[in-house]
XYZ file of C-alpha atoms in Angstrom:
559
model
C 46.931 -44.191 -8.654
C 43.618 -42.802 -7.791
C 44.764 -41.357 -4.787
C 47.302 -39.456 -6.919
C 45.219 -38.734 -9.459
C 42.933 -37.083 -7.557
C 45.997 -34.883 -5.558
C 47.224 -34.107 -8.689
C 43.187 -32.676 -10.039
C 42.607 -31.058 -6.879
C 44.612 -29.114 -4.637
C 43.477 -27.733 -1.566
C 45.589 -24.709 -0.315
C 45.382 -23.101 3.302
C 46.583 -19.549 3.503
C 47.783 -17.821 7.155
C 47.788 -14.668 7.385
C 49.002 -14.919 10.758
C 50.831 -12.186 12.918
C 54.236 -13.371 13.474
C 57.183 -11.318 15.894
C 60.638 -10.119 14.795
C 63.442 -12.154 16.019
C 60.980 -14.541 18.306
C 62.208 -17.436 16.287
C 60.961 -20.202 18.748
C 57.258 -18.559 18.804
C 56.901 -17.929 15.280
C 57.842 -21.314 14.869
C 54.880 -22.033 17.233
C 52.651 -19.948 15.324
C 53.724 -21.834 11.979
C 53.156 -25.763 13.157
C 49.542 -24.417 14.740
C 48.538 -23.175 11.507
C 49.692 -26.263 9.850
C 47.654 -28.624 12.422
C 44.524 -26.318 11.521
C 45.332 -26.546 7.949
C 45.492 -30.916 8.669
C 42.422 -30.419 10.338
C 40.874 -29.238 6.998
C 42.010 -31.166 4.932
C 44.793 -29.020 3.687
C 47.329 -30.455 1.169
C 49.492 -27.323 1.196
C 49.815 -24.607 3.950
C 50.966 -21.182 2.017
C 53.036 -18.499 4.685
C 53.974 -15.347 4.588
C 57.420 -13.478 3.625
C 60.206 -14.317 6.134
C 57.354 -15.843 8.659
C 60.489 -17.563 10.553
C 61.889 -14.247 11.259
C 59.360 -11.798 11.294
C 59.155 -9.172 8.845
C 61.487 -6.800 8.163
C 63.870 -8.195 10.274
C 66.581 -5.356 9.660
C 70.073 -5.811 10.464
C 69.101 -9.069 13.326
C 69.650 -11.069 9.713
C 73.549 -9.671 9.785
C 73.885 -11.991 13.011
C 75.114 -15.593 11.950
C 73.310 -17.020 15.363
C 69.910 -15.651 13.834
C 70.238 -16.910 10.127
C 71.096 -20.181 12.302
C 67.734 -19.875 14.119
C 65.573 -19.681 11.326
C 67.505 -22.838 9.043
C 66.463 -25.053 12.070
C 63.363 -23.690 12.786
C 63.033 -24.779 8.594
C 64.409 -27.834 9.129
C 61.833 -28.760 12.423
C 59.723 -27.929 10.524
C 60.338 -30.174 7.492
C 60.709 -32.835 9.455
C 57.059 -32.563 10.353
C 55.721 -33.157 7.253
C 56.997 -36.235 7.265
C 53.543 -37.077 9.041
C 51.985 -37.491 5.268
C 49.856 -33.851 6.315
C 49.830 -30.706 4.114
C 53.438 -29.466 2.597
C 54.971 -25.767 3.413
C 55.721 -22.665 1.892
C 57.807 -20.306 4.294
C 59.968 -17.222 3.840
C 62.954 -17.020 5.791
C 66.300 -15.753 5.761
C 69.319 -17.693 4.639
C 72.689 -17.721 4.109
C 73.503 -18.860 0.799
C 77.108 -18.966 -1.036
C 77.003 -15.531 -2.199
C 75.198 -14.080 0.667
C 72.757 -13.857 2.875
C 68.695 -14.305 1.061
C 65.320 -13.591 1.445
C 64.112 -16.931 0.758
C 61.247 -19.683 0.710
C 61.896 -22.691 1.513
C 58.732 -25.660 -0.067
C 58.587 -28.638 2.557
C 56.888 -32.020 1.759
C 57.594 -35.453 2.902
C 59.920 -34.850 5.932
C 62.397 -32.916 3.795
C 63.269 -29.449 2.390
C 62.146 -29.865 -1.425
C 63.870 -26.700 -2.682
C 64.980 -23.004 -1.708
C 63.494 -19.988 -3.486
C 66.077 -16.838 -2.978
C 64.627 -13.350 -3.890
C 65.571 -11.815 -6.992
C 64.119 -8.194 -6.447
C 65.264 -6.656 -3.674
C 63.138 -3.436 -2.932
C 65.207 -0.879 -1.991
C 62.450 2.427 -1.692
C 60.288 4.086 0.781
C 60.028 1.356 4.040
C 62.161 -0.815 2.410
C 65.852 -1.273 1.923
C 66.789 -4.909 2.047
C 69.365 -4.420 -0.773
C 71.189 -2.934 2.569
C 71.448 -6.672 4.376
C 70.709 -9.348 1.443
C 71.593 -10.300 -1.876
C 69.853 -10.983 -5.503
C 68.963 -14.762 -6.114
C 68.657 -16.541 -9.693
C 65.766 -16.781 -11.723
C 63.637 -19.618 -10.179
C 61.409 -22.773 -11.546
C 58.294 -23.771 -10.952
C 58.359 -26.590 -8.459
C 56.871 -29.807 -8.713
C 54.696 -30.397 -5.746
C 52.215 -33.053 -5.861
C 52.502 -33.206 -9.151
C 51.901 -30.007 -9.254
C 54.153 -27.350 -11.106
C 53.968 -24.410 -8.538
C 55.649 -20.957 -8.989
C 56.776 -19.191 -5.700
C 58.049 -15.802 -6.973
C 58.156 -13.703 -3.273
C 56.202 -10.521 -2.846
C 58.463 -7.212 -4.940
C 58.917 -9.605 -7.989
C 55.400 -9.804 -8.969
C 55.388 -5.028 -8.038
C 58.005 -4.705 -11.180
C 58.644 -6.282 -15.031
C 62.236 -7.934 -14.475
C 60.226 -10.955 -15.796
C 60.273 -13.609 -12.713
C 56.369 -14.783 -13.587
C 57.063 -14.803 -16.930
C 59.649 -17.152 -16.674
C 57.507 -18.946 -14.351
C 54.954 -19.762 -16.816
C 57.525 -19.959 -19.832
C 59.064 -22.884 -18.012
C 56.059 -25.325 -16.571
C 54.099 -23.422 -13.824
C 50.590 -23.753 -13.834
C 49.734 -21.948 -10.543
C 51.560 -18.549 -8.649
C 51.778 -18.825 -5.094
C 53.345 -15.342 -3.471
C 54.108 -15.047 -0.392
C 53.985 -11.120 0.657
C 55.199 -8.598 4.067
C 53.046 -5.930 1.987
C 52.697 -3.012 4.683
C 49.186 -0.994 4.422
C 48.670 2.568 3.517
C 45.462 4.095 2.327
C 43.841 2.377 -1.028
C 46.993 -0.486 -0.328
C 44.070 -3.278 -1.219
C 43.014 -1.821 -4.409
C 46.704 -1.136 -5.500
C 47.447 -4.679 -4.590
C 44.947 -5.965 -7.160
C 46.139 -4.289 -10.099
C 49.701 -5.242 -9.158
C 48.864 -9.659 -8.984
C 46.088 -8.389 -12.043
C 48.781 -7.229 -14.548
C 50.748 -10.393 -14.007
C 47.750 -12.670 -14.133
C 47.365 -11.121 -17.939
C 50.667 -11.326 -18.793
C 51.362 -15.245 -17.942
C 47.631 -16.619 -17.791
C 48.217 -18.068 -14.520
C 46.087 -17.586 -11.309
C 47.441 -16.473 -8.662
C 47.115 -16.217 -4.499
C 48.827 -13.596 -2.810
C 49.138 -14.017 0.398
C 50.086 -10.999 2.972
C 50.982 -10.484 6.373
C 48.940 -9.224 9.609
C 50.160 -6.882 12.500
C 52.092 -4.502 13.866
C 55.667 -3.775 13.134
C 57.221 -0.804 14.794
C 55.760 1.960 12.349
C 54.710 -0.339 9.913
C 51.443 -2.098 9.501
C 50.413 -5.346 7.668
C 46.867 -6.082 6.884
C 46.847 -9.159 5.537
C 43.690 -8.661 3.404
C 45.083 -11.978 1.415
C 43.398 -12.694 -2.170
C 43.643 -14.760 -5.309
C 42.798 -13.745 -8.911
C 42.114 -16.566 -11.347
C 43.664 -17.301 -14.563
C 40.366 -15.764 -16.308
C 40.879 -12.317 -13.951
C 38.176 -13.260 -11.613
C 38.790 -12.333 -8.100
C 38.999 -16.057 -6.532
C 38.566 -15.105 -3.029
C 39.223 -12.134 -0.438
C 40.326 -12.754 2.968
C 39.071 -10.225 5.483
C 41.524 -7.103 6.409
C 43.195 -6.796 9.514
C 42.636 -10.109 10.752
C 44.491 -13.163 12.215
C 42.677 -15.493 10.166
C 43.891 -19.021 7.949
C 41.213 -19.994 5.074
C 41.495 -23.169 3.068
C 41.072 -22.610 -0.519
C 39.873 -25.276 -2.787
C 41.430 -25.401 -6.919
C 40.608 -27.508 -9.332
C 42.430 -28.056 -12.355
C 40.547 -27.343 -15.659
C 41.203 -27.408 -19.044
C 41.759 -23.638 -19.004
C 44.269 -24.769 -15.775
C 44.025 -24.003 -12.186
C 40.943 -22.462 -11.095
C 39.588 -21.757 -7.285
C 36.111 -23.333 -6.369
C 35.587 -22.338 -2.799
C 37.047 -19.854 -0.358
C 36.230 -17.243 1.508
C 34.791 -13.351 0.160
C 35.714 -10.851 3.070
C 34.018 -7.788 3.173
C 37.171 -4.961 2.904
C 36.788 -2.129 5.124
C 37.123 1.963 3.274
C 38.752 4.472 3.929
C 38.207 6.343 7.204
C 37.417 2.159 8.765
C 40.286 1.603 7.521
C 42.169 4.197 8.786
C 41.301 3.005 12.150
C 41.392 -0.186 12.227
C 45.739 0.198 10.983
C 45.546 2.566 14.027
C 44.244 0.099 16.169
C 46.197 -2.700 14.900
C 49.681 -1.170 15.002
C 48.913 0.739 18.374
C 47.742 -2.465 20.133
C 50.893 -4.480 18.927
C 54.032 -2.032 19.503
C 52.396 -2.311 23.297
C 51.729 -5.718 23.470
C 55.022 -7.190 21.176
C 56.988 -4.757 23.530
C 55.884 -6.119 26.785
C 53.799 -3.075 27.999
C 50.932 -4.143 30.690
C 49.284 -0.571 30.291
C 49.695 3.132 28.730
C 49.039 6.292 30.204
C 48.123 9.364 28.115
C 47.515 12.818 29.182
C 43.814 13.968 28.824
C 43.618 17.411 27.614
C 39.987 17.547 26.585
C 41.226 18.255 22.715
C 40.604 16.167 19.792
C 43.734 14.421 19.284
C 44.409 13.525 22.667
C 40.610 11.731 23.037
C 41.074 9.765 19.867
C 44.032 8.510 21.550
C 42.469 7.432 23.956
C 39.982 6.025 22.009
C 42.895 3.493 20.232
C 44.202 2.694 23.041
C 40.363 1.499 24.780
C 39.703 -0.358 21.608
C 43.434 -1.704 21.286
C 44.069 -2.623 24.850
C 40.743 -2.325 27.048
C 40.296 0.079 29.644
C 41.797 -1.035 32.242
C 45.063 -1.420 30.718
C 44.369 2.762 30.112
C 45.095 5.551 32.383
C 44.296 9.042 31.350
C 45.503 12.024 33.431
C 44.134 16.115 32.964
C 46.976 18.224 34.049
C 45.358 21.675 33.902
C 47.397 25.026 34.491
C 45.549 28.513 35.147
C 44.790 28.508 31.005
C 42.908 25.328 31.203
C 39.065 26.554 30.297
C 36.274 24.474 32.043
C 34.962 23.346 29.125
C 38.405 21.374 28.558
C 38.223 19.881 32.126
C 34.537 18.753 31.432
C 35.486 17.002 27.602
C 37.869 15.400 29.260
C 36.554 13.613 31.633
C 32.964 12.623 29.611
C 35.883 11.436 26.991
C 37.053 9.525 29.915
C 33.971 8.037 31.925
C 32.889 7.426 28.127
C 35.251 5.009 27.573
C 34.763 3.704 30.399
C 38.824 4.549 31.054
C 40.735 5.359 34.638
C 40.906 8.987 34.825
C 43.182 10.860 37.206
C 43.599 15.175 37.531
C 47.179 15.858 38.785
C 47.596 20.148 38.343
C 50.565 21.908 37.293
C 50.801 24.937 38.865
C 53.041 24.348 41.602
C 55.689 22.477 39.325
C 55.464 25.183 36.742
C 56.021 28.425 38.919
C 59.065 26.083 40.639
C 60.456 26.710 37.405
C 59.156 30.255 36.994
C 60.565 31.572 40.198
C 63.856 29.315 39.829
C 64.676 30.768 36.369
C 63.362 33.972 37.296
C 66.997 35.843 37.863
C 68.135 34.726 34.733
C 64.344 35.499 32.815
C 64.754 39.469 34.200
C 63.774 42.184 31.726
C 62.208 39.713 29.472
C 59.335 39.257 27.847
C 57.109 36.353 28.474
C 56.336 34.229 25.818
C 57.230 30.935 24.230
C 59.192 29.995 27.048
C 57.030 30.416 29.125
C 54.686 28.922 27.276
C 56.641 25.524 26.366
C 57.184 25.596 30.290
C 53.690 23.961 31.002
C 53.975 21.334 28.267
C 57.760 19.952 29.384
C 56.430 19.489 33.529
C 53.492 17.814 31.669
C 55.400 15.804 29.953
C 57.990 15.415 33.168
C 54.966 14.294 34.868
C 53.695 11.581 32.722
C 57.333 10.207 32.267
C 57.029 10.180 36.380
C 53.480 8.002 36.161
C 55.488 5.850 33.133
C 58.609 5.074 35.157
C 56.228 4.780 38.730
C 53.976 1.875 37.676
C 55.472 0.857 33.917
C 52.783 2.228 31.914
C 54.367 3.155 28.497
C 53.306 7.180 27.467
C 51.186 7.872 24.468
C 52.318 10.685 22.248
C 49.489 12.540 21.037
C 50.959 14.499 17.906
C 48.959 14.581 14.697
C 50.684 15.109 11.461
C 50.186 18.643 10.654
C 51.597 19.209 13.740
C 54.328 17.454 13.246
C 54.988 18.644 9.659
C 55.506 22.055 10.949
C 56.765 22.199 14.603
C 53.576 22.616 16.132
C 54.973 20.663 19.135
C 56.774 20.814 22.460
C 60.157 18.457 22.505
C 60.492 17.065 25.489
C 56.849 18.052 26.229
C 54.186 16.671 24.150
C 56.283 15.081 22.164
C 57.404 12.564 25.063
C 56.435 9.127 24.741
C 57.140 5.535 23.423
C 54.576 5.428 20.787
C 52.349 7.917 19.117
C 49.050 6.190 16.871
C 47.794 9.279 14.900
C 51.480 10.187 14.591
C 50.453 10.002 10.642
C 47.005 11.482 10.398
C 46.427 15.342 9.207
C 44.471 17.095 11.360
C 41.143 16.840 9.504
C 41.673 13.003 8.954
C 41.184 13.303 12.830
C 38.355 14.404 12.760
C 37.092 11.918 9.793
C 38.350 9.188 12.163
C 36.259 11.150 14.928
C 33.417 11.166 13.922
C 33.934 7.738 11.932
C 34.439 5.508 15.266
C 31.633 7.934 17.636
C 29.115 6.352 14.643
C 30.829 2.296 13.987
C 32.949 -0.099 16.884
C 35.120 -1.858 14.381
C 35.273 -5.810 14.379
C 38.010 -6.456 17.780
C 37.782 -3.413 19.075
C 37.542 -3.605 23.002
C 36.140 -0.313 23.523
C 32.443 0.526 24.026
C 29.822 1.550 21.152
C 28.129 4.818 20.923
C 29.592 8.483 21.409
C 33.094 8.439 22.470
C 34.448 11.636 22.059
C 32.273 13.998 23.151
C 30.733 16.261 20.069
C 31.693 19.425 21.570
C 35.729 18.361 20.981
C 34.518 17.861 17.677
C 33.132 21.027 17.096
C 35.386 23.667 18.871
C 38.052 25.458 17.544
C 41.230 23.377 18.663
C 43.778 24.505 21.197
C 47.035 24.212 23.173
C 45.756 26.036 26.343
C 49.040 27.733 26.695
C 47.702 31.287 26.861
C 44.463 32.937 27.407
C 42.281 32.374 24.571
C 44.591 30.875 22.808
C 43.586 28.876 19.514
C 45.742 27.230 16.894
C 45.068 29.195 13.895
C 46.909 32.276 15.758
C 49.977 30.197 14.429
C 48.351 28.397 12.305
C 46.377 28.772 8.706
C 43.457 26.896 9.138
C 43.801 23.005 9.181
C 41.889 22.436 5.863
C 44.534 25.265 3.796
C 47.449 23.301 6.007
C 46.413 20.155 5.288
C 46.487 20.850 1.698
C 49.474 22.269 1.236
C 51.619 19.808 3.292
C 49.954 16.804 1.219
C 51.819 18.750 -1.565
C 54.782 19.111 0.108
C 55.076 15.804 2.198
C 53.315 13.312 -0.026
C 53.069 14.029 -3.647
C 56.889 16.693 -3.340
C 54.732 19.146 -5.815
C 56.630 22.645 -6.395
C 55.522 25.839 -4.755
C 54.375 27.233 -7.626
C 51.897 24.137 -8.116
C 50.849 24.213 -5.113
C 49.623 28.513 -5.496
C 48.366 26.912 -8.523
C 45.825 25.101 -6.621
C 44.328 28.293 -4.748
C 46.520 28.984 -1.647
C 48.619 32.062 -0.909
C 52.428 32.590 -1.844
C 53.755 33.670 1.365
C 51.645 30.953 3.162
C 53.511 28.461 1.296
C 56.487 29.464 1.067
C 55.904 29.658 5.388
C 54.769 26.159 5.875
C 57.553 25.483 3.884
C 60.171 26.791 5.892
C 58.322 25.130 9.086
C 58.594 21.718 7.490
C 62.097 21.860 6.870
C 62.802 23.647 10.086
C 61.001 20.559 12.624
C 63.275 17.922 10.540
C 65.114 18.030 14.116
C 62.294 18.102 15.820
C 60.747 14.479 13.958
C 63.804 13.216 14.157
C 63.324 12.934 17.814
C 59.797 11.909 17.798
C 58.479 8.704 18.618
C 57.687 6.217 16.561
C 53.605 5.724 15.318
C 51.359 4.030 12.704
C 51.935 4.403 9.084
C 48.796 5.111 7.054
C 49.898 7.822 4.416
C 51.574 6.405 0.820
C 55.232 8.806 2.618
C 55.470 8.754 6.820
C 58.137 11.140 8.235
C 60.739 8.424 9.292
C 60.880 5.328 7.179
C 59.252 7.134 4.204
C 60.702 10.688 3.844
C 64.804 11.374 4.824
C 65.439 14.664 4.801
C 68.423 15.855 6.374
C 68.348 18.023 9.694
C 70.970 20.530 7.992
C 69.391 21.969 5.046
C 69.055 25.532 3.473
C 67.111 24.808 0.284
C 64.166 26.602 -0.079
C 61.713 26.899 -3.248
C 61.513 30.231 -3.971
């Protein structure tokens, strides 16, 4: 009797922000078992895992395969059987085939069996989410009795909107809310999550634990940063961001309800540090989860390729990164020196492969056809496409993934060459505007992020940060020959892309109307290039691809 009272008055909940792999049901089951063993060793009563942990999140159309759903259910049943040993119970997410269709579900496991299922009601269908495409809505849930404690288990989106899930759980006797999440990163997202959770805590008066997935999945980065609020709105605990970890938190029953008595209080990184670490985590997981042993990138002496090299070394280590300078007649001595200095500072492999002969060979082959025409952008793009071909040849020969290095400013307006510098498997800075690239580069020169495998000190030479950016495809070329100054361009693009502002509103901010019209035109015109571009880490609230889906054929202009 005293043991039962002890369990119902003190509840030790282990929160695991782990890194599952989409489709790796066996591996994810092993991770869940490892988490439970760790939790048991620390005396936990209950292990809280994240949304769709068994399948990995988001599984997208994998859930359309009956064999996949069967494998996920078998894994959950195996986990349930594990709990017969009297150790921690488990809350775990998985895709479930129900009578009415496929559900985004959570299973509550204890005593060797499945105590209950909870099926997600609020299926997000915006931005990066399209769950309504593959799942059906569940029924309004009630609490689950776990060892004398009535636990409410809303699933992710159900706390973000006002469908009344948390309110219903409170009204039907829930004492504490445990929320498994798959909440992707964007800049400032931790504060947004805190406000979302607080609104429900205020509404229900119940404490809430927010457990979030960790890891990269294609473009998305799940940053962890799990946390909880007590019923009095105080922050109960805060787990680290961008780090795979398990924390055991102690909750005690008081006259005012459950209250956290012990839990971590980790620092949450700000601005440039958070963005940089998201880029590293997303890049590392894309390379490792897809089985690449190494990467290769063209190192031009410019800032974009330099920061991509730094991210690659921080993510993978210097021995897995190969950089190649691909000079032509317009490559300056300054760029030679800067590229070599960057590679040396990072400690990665550095090669020089001149492209004079292959470019001249292409021009010779085309000379009859091009006779009588003026040299221009076609000849410039031949240089870029030659570089892209060489990098792909190195990739094919050695099995290294090509890293593509275009920033969001360039991707927005088409200032990149299809089948040239856009070649590659993944782009770690695809969602960073040019001025953000500068800010993150300066930050990295002053800091080494936790878990980074790269060196300390200045890894991006100061001259790269201070010189005028140039593609070096013709004599004395700078980016501003073709584009507005980057501070101007980036502000216009943020207005058009992130905020969907009209031209008149943007002009009212002090921008030239002709410049805004031109940038808008270039933005729409480059859609066909973006559709063929490599995936890249999502950093902003609206990245190209998952969040912003515009038609390629599109004659609308805001005039």
